[in-house]
PDB file of C-alpha atoms in Angstrom:
ATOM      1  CA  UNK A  30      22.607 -22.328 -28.210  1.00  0.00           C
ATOM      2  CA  UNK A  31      20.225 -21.026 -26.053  1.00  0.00           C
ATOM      3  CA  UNK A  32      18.656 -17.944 -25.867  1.00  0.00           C
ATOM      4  CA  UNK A  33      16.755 -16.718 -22.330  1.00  0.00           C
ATOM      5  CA  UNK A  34      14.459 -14.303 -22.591  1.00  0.00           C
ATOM      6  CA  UNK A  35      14.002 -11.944 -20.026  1.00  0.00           C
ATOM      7  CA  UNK A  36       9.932 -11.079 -19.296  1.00  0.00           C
ATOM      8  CA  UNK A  37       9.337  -6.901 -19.751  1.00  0.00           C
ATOM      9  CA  UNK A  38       9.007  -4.924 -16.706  1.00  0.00           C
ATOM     10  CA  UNK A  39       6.770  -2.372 -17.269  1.00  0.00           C
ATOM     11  CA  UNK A  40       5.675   0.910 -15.240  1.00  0.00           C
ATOM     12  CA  UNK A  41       2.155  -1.333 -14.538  1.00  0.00           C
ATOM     13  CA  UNK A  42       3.509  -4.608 -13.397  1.00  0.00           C
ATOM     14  CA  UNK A  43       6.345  -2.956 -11.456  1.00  0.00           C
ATOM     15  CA  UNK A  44       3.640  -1.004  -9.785  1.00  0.00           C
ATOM     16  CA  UNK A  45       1.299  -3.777  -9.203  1.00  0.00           C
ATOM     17  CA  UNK A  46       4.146  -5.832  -7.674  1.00  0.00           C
ATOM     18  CA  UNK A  47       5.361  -2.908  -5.406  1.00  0.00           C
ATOM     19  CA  UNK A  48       1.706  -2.114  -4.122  1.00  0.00           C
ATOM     20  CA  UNK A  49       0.655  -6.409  -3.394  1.00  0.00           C
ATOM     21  CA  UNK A  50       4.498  -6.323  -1.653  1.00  0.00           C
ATOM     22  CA  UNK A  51       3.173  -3.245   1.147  1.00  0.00           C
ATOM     23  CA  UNK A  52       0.119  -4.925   1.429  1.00  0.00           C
ATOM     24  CA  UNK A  53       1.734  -8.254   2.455  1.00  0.00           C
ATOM     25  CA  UNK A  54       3.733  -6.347   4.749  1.00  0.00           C
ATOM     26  CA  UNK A  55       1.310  -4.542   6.436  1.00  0.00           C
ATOM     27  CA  UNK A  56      -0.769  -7.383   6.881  1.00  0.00           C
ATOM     28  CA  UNK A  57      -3.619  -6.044   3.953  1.00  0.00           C
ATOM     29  CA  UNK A  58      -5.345  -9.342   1.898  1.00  0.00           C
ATOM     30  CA  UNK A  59      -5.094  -9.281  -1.807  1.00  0.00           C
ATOM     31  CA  UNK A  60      -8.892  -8.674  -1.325  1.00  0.00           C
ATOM     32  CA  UNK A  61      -8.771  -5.343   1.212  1.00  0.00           C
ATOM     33  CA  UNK A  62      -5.902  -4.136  -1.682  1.00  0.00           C
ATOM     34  CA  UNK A  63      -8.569  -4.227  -4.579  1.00  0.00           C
ATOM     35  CA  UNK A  64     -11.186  -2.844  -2.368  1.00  0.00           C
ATOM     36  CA  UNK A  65      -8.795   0.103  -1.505  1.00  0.00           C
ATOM     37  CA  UNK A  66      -7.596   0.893  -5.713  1.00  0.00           C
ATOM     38  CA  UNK A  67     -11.040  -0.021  -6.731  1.00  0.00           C
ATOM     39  CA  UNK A  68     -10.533  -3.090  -8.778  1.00  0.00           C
ATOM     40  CA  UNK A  69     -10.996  -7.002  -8.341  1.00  0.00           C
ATOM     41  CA  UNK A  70      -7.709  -8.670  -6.811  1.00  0.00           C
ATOM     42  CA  UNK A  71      -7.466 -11.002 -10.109  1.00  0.00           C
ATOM     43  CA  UNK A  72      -7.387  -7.521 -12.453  1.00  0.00           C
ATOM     44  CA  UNK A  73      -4.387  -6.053 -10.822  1.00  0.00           C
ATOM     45  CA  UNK A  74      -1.309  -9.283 -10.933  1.00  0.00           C
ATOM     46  CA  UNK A  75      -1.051  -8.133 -14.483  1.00  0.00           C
ATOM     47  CA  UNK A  76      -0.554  -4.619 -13.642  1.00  0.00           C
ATOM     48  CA  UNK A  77      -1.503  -0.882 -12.380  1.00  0.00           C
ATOM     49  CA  UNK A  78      -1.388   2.060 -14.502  1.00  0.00           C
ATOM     50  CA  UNK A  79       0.003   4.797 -12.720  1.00  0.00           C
ATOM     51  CA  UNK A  80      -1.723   7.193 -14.766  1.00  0.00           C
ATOM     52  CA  UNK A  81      -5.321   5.978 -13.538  1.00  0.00           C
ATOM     53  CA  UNK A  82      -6.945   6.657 -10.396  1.00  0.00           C
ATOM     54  CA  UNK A  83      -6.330   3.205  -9.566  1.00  0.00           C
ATOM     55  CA  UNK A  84      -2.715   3.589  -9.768  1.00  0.00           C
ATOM     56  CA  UNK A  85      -3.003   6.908  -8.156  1.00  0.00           C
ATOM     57  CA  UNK A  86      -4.164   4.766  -4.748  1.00  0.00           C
ATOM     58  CA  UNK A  87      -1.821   2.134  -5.198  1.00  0.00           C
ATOM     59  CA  UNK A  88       0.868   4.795  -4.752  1.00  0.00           C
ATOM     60  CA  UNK A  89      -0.282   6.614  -2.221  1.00  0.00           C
ATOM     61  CA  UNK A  90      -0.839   3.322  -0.626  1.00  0.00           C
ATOM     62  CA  UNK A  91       2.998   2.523  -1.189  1.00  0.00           C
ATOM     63  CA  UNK A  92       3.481   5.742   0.541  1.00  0.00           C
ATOM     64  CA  UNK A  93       1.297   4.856   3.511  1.00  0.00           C
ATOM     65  CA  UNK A  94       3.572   1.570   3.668  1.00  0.00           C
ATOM     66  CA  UNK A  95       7.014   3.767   3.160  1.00  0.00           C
ATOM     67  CA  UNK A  96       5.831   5.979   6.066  1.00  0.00           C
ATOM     68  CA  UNK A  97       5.278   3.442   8.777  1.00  0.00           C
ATOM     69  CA  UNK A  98       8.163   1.275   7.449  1.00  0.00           C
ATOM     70  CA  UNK A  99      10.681   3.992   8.424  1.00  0.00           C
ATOM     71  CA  UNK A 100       8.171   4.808  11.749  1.00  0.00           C
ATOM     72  CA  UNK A 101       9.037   1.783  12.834  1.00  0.00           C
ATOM     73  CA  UNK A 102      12.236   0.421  12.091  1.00  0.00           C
ATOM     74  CA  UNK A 103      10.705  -1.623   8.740  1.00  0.00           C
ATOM     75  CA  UNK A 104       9.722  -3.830  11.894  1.00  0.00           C
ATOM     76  CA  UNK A 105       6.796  -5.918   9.971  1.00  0.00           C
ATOM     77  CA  UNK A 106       5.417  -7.214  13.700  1.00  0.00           C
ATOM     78  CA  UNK A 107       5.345  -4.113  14.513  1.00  0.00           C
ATOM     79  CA  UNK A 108       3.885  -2.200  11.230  1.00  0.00           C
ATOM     80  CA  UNK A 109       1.099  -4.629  10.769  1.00  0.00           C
ATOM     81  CA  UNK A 110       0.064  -3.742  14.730  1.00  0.00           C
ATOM     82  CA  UNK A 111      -0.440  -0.640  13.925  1.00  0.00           C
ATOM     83  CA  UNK A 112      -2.431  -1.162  11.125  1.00  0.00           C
ATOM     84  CA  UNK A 113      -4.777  -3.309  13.065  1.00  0.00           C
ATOM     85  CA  UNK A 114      -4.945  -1.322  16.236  1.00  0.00           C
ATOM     86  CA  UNK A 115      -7.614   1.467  17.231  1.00  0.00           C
ATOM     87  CA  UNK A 116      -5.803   4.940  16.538  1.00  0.00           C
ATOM     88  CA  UNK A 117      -6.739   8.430  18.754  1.00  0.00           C
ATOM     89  CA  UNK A 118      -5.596  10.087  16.218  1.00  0.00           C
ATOM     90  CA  UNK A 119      -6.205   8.847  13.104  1.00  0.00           C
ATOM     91  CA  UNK A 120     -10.093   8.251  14.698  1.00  0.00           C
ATOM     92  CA  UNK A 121     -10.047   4.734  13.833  1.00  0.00           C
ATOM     93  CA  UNK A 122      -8.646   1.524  12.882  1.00  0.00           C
ATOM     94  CA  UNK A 123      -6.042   2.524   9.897  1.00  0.00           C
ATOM     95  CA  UNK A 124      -6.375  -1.294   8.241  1.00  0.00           C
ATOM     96  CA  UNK A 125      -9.851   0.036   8.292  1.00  0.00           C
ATOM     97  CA  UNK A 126      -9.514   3.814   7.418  1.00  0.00           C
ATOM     98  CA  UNK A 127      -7.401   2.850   4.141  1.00  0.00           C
ATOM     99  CA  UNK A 128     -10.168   0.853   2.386  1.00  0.00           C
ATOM    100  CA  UNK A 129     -11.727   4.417   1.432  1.00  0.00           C
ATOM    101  CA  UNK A 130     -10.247   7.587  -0.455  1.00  0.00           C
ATOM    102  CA  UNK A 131     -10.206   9.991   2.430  1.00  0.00           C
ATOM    103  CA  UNK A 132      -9.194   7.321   5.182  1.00  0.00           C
ATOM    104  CA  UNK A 133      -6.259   6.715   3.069  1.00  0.00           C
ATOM    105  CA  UNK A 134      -5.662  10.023   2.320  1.00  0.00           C
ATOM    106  CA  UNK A 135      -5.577  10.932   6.195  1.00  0.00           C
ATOM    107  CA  UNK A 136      -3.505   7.522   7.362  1.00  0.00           C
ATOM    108  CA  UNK A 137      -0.863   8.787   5.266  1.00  0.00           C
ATOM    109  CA  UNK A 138      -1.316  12.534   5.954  1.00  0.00           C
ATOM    110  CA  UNK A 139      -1.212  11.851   9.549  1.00  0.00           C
ATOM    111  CA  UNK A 140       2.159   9.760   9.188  1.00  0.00           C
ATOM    112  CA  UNK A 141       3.804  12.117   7.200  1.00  0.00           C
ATOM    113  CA  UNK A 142       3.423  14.429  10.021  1.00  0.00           C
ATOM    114  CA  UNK A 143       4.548  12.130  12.498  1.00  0.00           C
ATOM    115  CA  UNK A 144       7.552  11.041  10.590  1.00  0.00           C
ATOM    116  CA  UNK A 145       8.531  14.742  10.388  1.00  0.00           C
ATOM    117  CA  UNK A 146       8.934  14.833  13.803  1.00  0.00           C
ATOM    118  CA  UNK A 147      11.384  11.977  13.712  1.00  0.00           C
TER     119      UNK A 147
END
């Protein structure tokens, strides 16, 4: 008899799995993800706590990625464009933008309001 064990999700590896996940999608390398939360890319496979600033970017990276996802269709082409091309109105490249605190905090501001209007 057999017995399979089943690895532990946890709030920090579910996290960490959900943030390197957007990042693929939008086109962001596993090293632009740890320069955006602050940590080395190596540090974060095992997990983010949501509960540190760390984790507090992660998620409001997710949130960037949740934004443009339903923007767009959840057209990856399409998201990871946008990412990579000059913005008017964000006042920059967003791939860019994200990699500090108040770039992110605008990308996502700015499509929050713009999926509003959708």
């Amino acid at each position: 008899m057999s017995v399979a064990i089943k690895p532990i999700l946890t709030e920090e590896k579910v996290l960490a799995k959900a943030f390197t996940n957007a990042g693929k999608a939008l086109g962001v390398s596993q090293a632009e993800l740890g320069q955006i939360i602050g940590k080395n890319r190596s540090n974060f496979r095992n997990g983010i706590d949501p509960k540190t600033k760390s984790g507090e970017l992660a998620l409001l990276f997710i949130r960037c990625y949740r934004s443009l996802f339903a923007l767009v269709g959840g057209q990856a082409k399409d998201m990871q464009h946008w990412m990579q091309t000059k913005n008017t109105h964000t006042g920059g490249v967003p791939s860019e933008q994200i990699k500090t605190v108040t770039g992110l905090a605008y990308v996502v501001e700015y499509l929050d309001a713009i999926r509003a209007k959708v």
